[in-house]
Each structure stands twice: as structure tokens, then as C-alpha cells.
Short mmCIF file of C-alpha atoms in Angstrom, two decimals:
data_model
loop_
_atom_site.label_atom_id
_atom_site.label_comp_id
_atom_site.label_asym_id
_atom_site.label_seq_id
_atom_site.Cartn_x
_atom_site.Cartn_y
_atom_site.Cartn_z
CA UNK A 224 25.37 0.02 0.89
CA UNK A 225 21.53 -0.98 0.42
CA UNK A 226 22.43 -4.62 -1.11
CA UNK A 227 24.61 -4.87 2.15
CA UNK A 228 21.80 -3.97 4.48
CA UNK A 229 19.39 -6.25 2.67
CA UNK A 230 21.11 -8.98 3.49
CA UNK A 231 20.21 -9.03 7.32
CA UNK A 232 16.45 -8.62 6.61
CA UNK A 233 14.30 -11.45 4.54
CA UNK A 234 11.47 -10.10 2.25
CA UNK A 235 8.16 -11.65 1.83
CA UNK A 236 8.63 -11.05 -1.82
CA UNK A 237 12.52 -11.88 -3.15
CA UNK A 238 14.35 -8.43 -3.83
CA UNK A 239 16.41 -8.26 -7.04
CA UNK A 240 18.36 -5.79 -7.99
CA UNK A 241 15.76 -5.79 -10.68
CA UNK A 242 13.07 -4.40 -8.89
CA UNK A 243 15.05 -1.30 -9.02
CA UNK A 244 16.13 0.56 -11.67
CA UNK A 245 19.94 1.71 -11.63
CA UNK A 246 21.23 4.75 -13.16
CA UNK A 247 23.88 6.77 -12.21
CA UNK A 248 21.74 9.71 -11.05
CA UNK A 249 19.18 7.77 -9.00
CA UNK A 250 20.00 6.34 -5.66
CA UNK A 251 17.88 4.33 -3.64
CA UNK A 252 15.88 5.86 -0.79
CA UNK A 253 15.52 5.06 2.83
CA UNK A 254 13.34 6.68 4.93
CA UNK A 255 12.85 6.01 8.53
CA UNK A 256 9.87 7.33 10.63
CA UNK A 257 11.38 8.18 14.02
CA UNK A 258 8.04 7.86 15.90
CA UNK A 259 6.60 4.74 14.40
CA UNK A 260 10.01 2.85 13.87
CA UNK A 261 9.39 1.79 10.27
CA UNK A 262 12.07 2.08 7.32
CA UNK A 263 10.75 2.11 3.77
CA UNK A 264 13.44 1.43 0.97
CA UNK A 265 12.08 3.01 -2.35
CA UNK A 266 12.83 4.57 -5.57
CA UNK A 267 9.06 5.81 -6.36
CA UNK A 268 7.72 7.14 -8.73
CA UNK A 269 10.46 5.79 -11.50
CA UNK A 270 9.97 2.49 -9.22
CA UNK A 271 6.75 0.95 -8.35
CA UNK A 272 8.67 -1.12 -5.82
CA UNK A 273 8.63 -0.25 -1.91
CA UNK A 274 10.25 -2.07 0.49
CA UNK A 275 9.09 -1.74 3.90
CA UNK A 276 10.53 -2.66 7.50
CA UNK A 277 8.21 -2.43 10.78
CA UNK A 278 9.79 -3.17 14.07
CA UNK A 279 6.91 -3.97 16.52
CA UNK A 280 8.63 -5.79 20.03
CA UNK A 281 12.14 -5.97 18.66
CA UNK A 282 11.49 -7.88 15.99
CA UNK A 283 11.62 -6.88 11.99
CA UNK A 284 8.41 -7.59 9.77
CA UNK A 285 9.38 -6.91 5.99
CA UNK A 286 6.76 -6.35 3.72
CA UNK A 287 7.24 -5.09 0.03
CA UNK A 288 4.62 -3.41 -1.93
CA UNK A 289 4.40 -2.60 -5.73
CA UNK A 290 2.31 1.08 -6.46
CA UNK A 291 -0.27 0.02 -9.10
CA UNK A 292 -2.64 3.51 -8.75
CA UNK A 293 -1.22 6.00 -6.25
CA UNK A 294 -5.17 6.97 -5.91
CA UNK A 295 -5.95 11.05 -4.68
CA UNK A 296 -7.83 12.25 -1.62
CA UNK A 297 -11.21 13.09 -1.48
CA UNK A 298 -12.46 16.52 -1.01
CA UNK A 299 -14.26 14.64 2.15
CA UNK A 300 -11.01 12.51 3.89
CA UNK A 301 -11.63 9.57 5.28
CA UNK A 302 -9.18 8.44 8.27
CA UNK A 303 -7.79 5.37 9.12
CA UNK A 304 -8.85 4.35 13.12
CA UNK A 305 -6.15 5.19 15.06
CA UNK A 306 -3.33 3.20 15.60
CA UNK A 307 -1.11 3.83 18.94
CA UNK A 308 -2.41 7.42 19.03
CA UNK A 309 -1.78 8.14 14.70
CA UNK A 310 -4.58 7.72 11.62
CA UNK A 311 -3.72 7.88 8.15
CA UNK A 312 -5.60 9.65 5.23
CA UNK A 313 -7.40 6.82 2.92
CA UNK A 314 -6.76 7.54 -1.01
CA UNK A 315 -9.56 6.99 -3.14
CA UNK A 316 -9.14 4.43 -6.01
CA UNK A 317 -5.58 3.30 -4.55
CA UNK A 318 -3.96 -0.04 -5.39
CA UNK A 319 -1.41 -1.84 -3.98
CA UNK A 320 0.01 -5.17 -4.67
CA UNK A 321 1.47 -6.66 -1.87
CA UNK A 322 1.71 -10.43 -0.20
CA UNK A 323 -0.62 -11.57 2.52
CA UNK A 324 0.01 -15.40 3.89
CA UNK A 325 2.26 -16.66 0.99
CA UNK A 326 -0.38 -15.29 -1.68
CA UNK A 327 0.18 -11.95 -3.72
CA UNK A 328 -3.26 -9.72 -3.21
CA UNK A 329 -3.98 -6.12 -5.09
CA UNK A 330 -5.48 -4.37 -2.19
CA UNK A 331 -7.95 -1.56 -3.48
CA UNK A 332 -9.70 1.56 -1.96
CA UNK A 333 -12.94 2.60 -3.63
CA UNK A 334 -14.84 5.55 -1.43
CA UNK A 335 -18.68 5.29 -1.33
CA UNK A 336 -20.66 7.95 -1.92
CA UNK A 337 -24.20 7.91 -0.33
CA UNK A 338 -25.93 10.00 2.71
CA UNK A 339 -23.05 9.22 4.53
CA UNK A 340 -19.29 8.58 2.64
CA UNK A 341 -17.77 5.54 3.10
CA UNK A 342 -14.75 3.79 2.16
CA UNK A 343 -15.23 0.07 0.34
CA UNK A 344 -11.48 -1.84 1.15
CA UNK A 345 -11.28 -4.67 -1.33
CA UNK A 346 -8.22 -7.51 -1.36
CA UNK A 347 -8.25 -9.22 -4.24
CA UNK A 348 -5.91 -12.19 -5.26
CA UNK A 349 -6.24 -15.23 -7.89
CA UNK A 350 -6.96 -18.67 -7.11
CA UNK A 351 -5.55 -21.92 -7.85
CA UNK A 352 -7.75 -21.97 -11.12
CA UNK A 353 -6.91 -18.76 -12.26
CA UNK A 354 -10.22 -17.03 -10.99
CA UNK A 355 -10.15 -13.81 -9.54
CA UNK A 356 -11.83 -13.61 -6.39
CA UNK A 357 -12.19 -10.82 -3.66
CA UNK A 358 -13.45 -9.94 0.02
CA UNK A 359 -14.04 -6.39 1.12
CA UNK A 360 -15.58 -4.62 3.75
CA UNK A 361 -17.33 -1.29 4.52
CA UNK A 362 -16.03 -0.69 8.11
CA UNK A 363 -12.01 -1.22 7.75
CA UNK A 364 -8.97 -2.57 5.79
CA UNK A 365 -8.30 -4.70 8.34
CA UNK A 366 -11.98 -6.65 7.99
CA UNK A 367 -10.98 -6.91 4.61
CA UNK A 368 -7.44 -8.75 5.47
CA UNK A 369 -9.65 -10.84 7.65
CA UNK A 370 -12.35 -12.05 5.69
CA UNK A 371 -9.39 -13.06 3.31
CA UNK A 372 -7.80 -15.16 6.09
CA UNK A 373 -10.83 -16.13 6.68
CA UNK A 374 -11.71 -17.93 2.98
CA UNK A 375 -8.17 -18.42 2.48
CA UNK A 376 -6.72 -20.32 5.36
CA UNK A 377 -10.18 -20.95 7.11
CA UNK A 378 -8.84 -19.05 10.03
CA UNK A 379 -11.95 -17.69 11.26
CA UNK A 380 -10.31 -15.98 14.11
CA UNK A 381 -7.21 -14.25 12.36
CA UNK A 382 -6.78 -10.42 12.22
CA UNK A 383 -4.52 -8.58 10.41
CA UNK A 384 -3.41 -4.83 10.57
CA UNK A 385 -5.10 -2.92 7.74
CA UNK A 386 -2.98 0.12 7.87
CA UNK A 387 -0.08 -2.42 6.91
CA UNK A 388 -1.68 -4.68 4.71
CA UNK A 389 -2.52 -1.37 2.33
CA UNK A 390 0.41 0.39 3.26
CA UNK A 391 -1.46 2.88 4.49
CA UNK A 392 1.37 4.43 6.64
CA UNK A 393 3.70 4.92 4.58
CA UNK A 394 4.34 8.85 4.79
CA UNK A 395 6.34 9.72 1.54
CA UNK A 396 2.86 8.28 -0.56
CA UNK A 397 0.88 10.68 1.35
CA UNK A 398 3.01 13.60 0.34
CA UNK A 399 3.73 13.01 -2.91
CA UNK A 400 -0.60 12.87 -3.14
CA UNK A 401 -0.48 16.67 -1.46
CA UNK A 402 1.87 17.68 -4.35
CA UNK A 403 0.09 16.15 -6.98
CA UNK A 404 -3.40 17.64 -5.81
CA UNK A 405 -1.50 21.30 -5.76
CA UNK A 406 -0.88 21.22 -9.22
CA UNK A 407 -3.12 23.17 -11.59
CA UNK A 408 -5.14 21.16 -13.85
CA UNK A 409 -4.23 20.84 -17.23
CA UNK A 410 -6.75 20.65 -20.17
CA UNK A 411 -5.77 17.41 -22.33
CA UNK A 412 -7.35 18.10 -25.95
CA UNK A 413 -7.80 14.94 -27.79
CA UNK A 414 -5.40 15.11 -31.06
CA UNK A 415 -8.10 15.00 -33.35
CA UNK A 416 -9.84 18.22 -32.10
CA UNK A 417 -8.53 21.81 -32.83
#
């Protein structure tokens, strides 16, 4: 039923059946978010891959992202500004891979810790000589996304939503974080030490 639906929606990054692993006890996921309108199509954790659809004026914007560090919140939580009435927590050291004007970027979240805490949003991507470059900013993910546009595409005016560039909405991330910060703490003792 998924491959069926994925044919009426085009992906920034090409969907294979590979990006997904297929056993017979796994299915696919799709969650929909009644109040925002977007669908994510997923099989995370055993699956870095998310696929994401956003409906904003009728029309469908795919994105897909790939989970590189699901990151943990803060004992301080830092929101995103809000966006048609909703924020989003920000994750400390998250990562996402995802694909911003043709170009595949890691998008990062580093929180700042000084009289007052900050979040640092970094987009990162590789250049046509196989440097790594960045842009970041101190105020929001979307500055980030902009500055990017900005060096990229020498679009000095371009804007981007940060919330979607970093996948910051996506709900099922955010709980999966709760879960994982509700476990107790296990002691790891190195091999070597008795």
C-alpha cells in the first residue's frame, strides 16, 4: 500500500525500497498530524530514513530526512518561535541530513552555554571541491537555512522555514527523546576493568 501511495508524491531525495528495511514483522509507519496537516512515512529507529509530506495551500512539499544523532533535551529547553500558534522543543547535539536547493546538508543543533543559553543551528554541506563548509546562526534555524541560500545561490533575500529544514516538527522524534530520557542510566564498565 505505501509503494502505491508513493507514487502520487515526488521526493526531493529518490525513495527506494532500499531506504527501508523489509522484514516480515516490520511495517512501515505513517503518521499524520491532524492539526498541522503533515504525514511522515518512517520506520525509525531500525531506519534512519523519514519521509515527510507538508501540505501548506493545497499543495504537497516532500522532504526526506535521514536521523544521524537523535540528540536529547536539555535540562534548560529551548523552543522553537512559534509557528501558526505551535513551538517545538530544540534537541541538543541533533543531526539531520536532509536536502536544501538540490544540495544534501547535515543540519546540526549545538546549545550554548554562557550567562544566558543559547542554541548554535549549523547547516553544513560539501562543495564542489570536496570541502566542507558551514553557516550557522545564534538566533534561529531558519537564519541558518538563509545564510546558506545566501552563499549558495547568492539569494540574498531567500528565507526558508527552520522548523522544516531540521525537521523540527516532527512529533514521533520528540517522543521517542521523552522515553529515552526516562530510562535509568546504566553504568558502562570498560572490559578491561573489574
Amino acid at each position: 500500500m505505501f509503494y502505491n501511495i508513493l507514487k502520487y508524491i515526488r521526493f526531493q531525495t529518490p525513495i527506494t525500497c532500499d531506504h527501508f528495511q523489509e522484514t516480515q514483522n516490520e511495517e512501515l509507519i505513517l503518521v499524520n498530524d491532524e492539526n498541522t496537516h503533515h504525514s511522515f512515512f518512517h520506520n525509525y529507529p531500525s531506519n534512519p530514513y523519514i519521509h515527510a509530506v507538508r501540505i501548506f495551500g493545497g499543495k504537497n512539499y516532500p522532504q526526506t530526512y535521514k536521523i544521524i544523532s537523535l540528540g536529547q533535551y536539555s535540562t534548560k529547553v529551548i523552543y522553537t518561535r512559534k509557528d501558526k500558534g505551535i513551538n517545538y522543543k530544540i534537541p541538543n547535539n541533533y543531526q539531520v541530513e536532509t536536502t536544501l536547493n538540490g544540495l544534501v546538508v547535515l543540519c546540526k543543533t549545538q546549545y550554548q552555554f554562557s550567562r544566558k543559553i543559547a542554541v548554535k543551528y549549523i547547516v553544513e554541506w560539501t562543495d564542489e571541491n570536496g570541502q566542507i563548509k558551514s553557516s550557522y546562526s545564534l538566533s534561529s534555524a531558519g537564519a541558518a537555512g538563509s545564510l546558506f541560500l545566501k552563499e549558495i545561490c547568492n539569494k540574498p533575500n531567500s528565507r526558508v522555514s527552520g522548523t522544516t529544514l531540521f525537521g523540527l516538527d516532527i512529533g514521533f522524534l520528540h517522543q521517542i527523546r521523552k522515553i529515552i530520557a526516562c530510562q535509568p542510566q546504566q553504568s558502562i564498565t570498560p572490559a578491561n576493568r573489574k
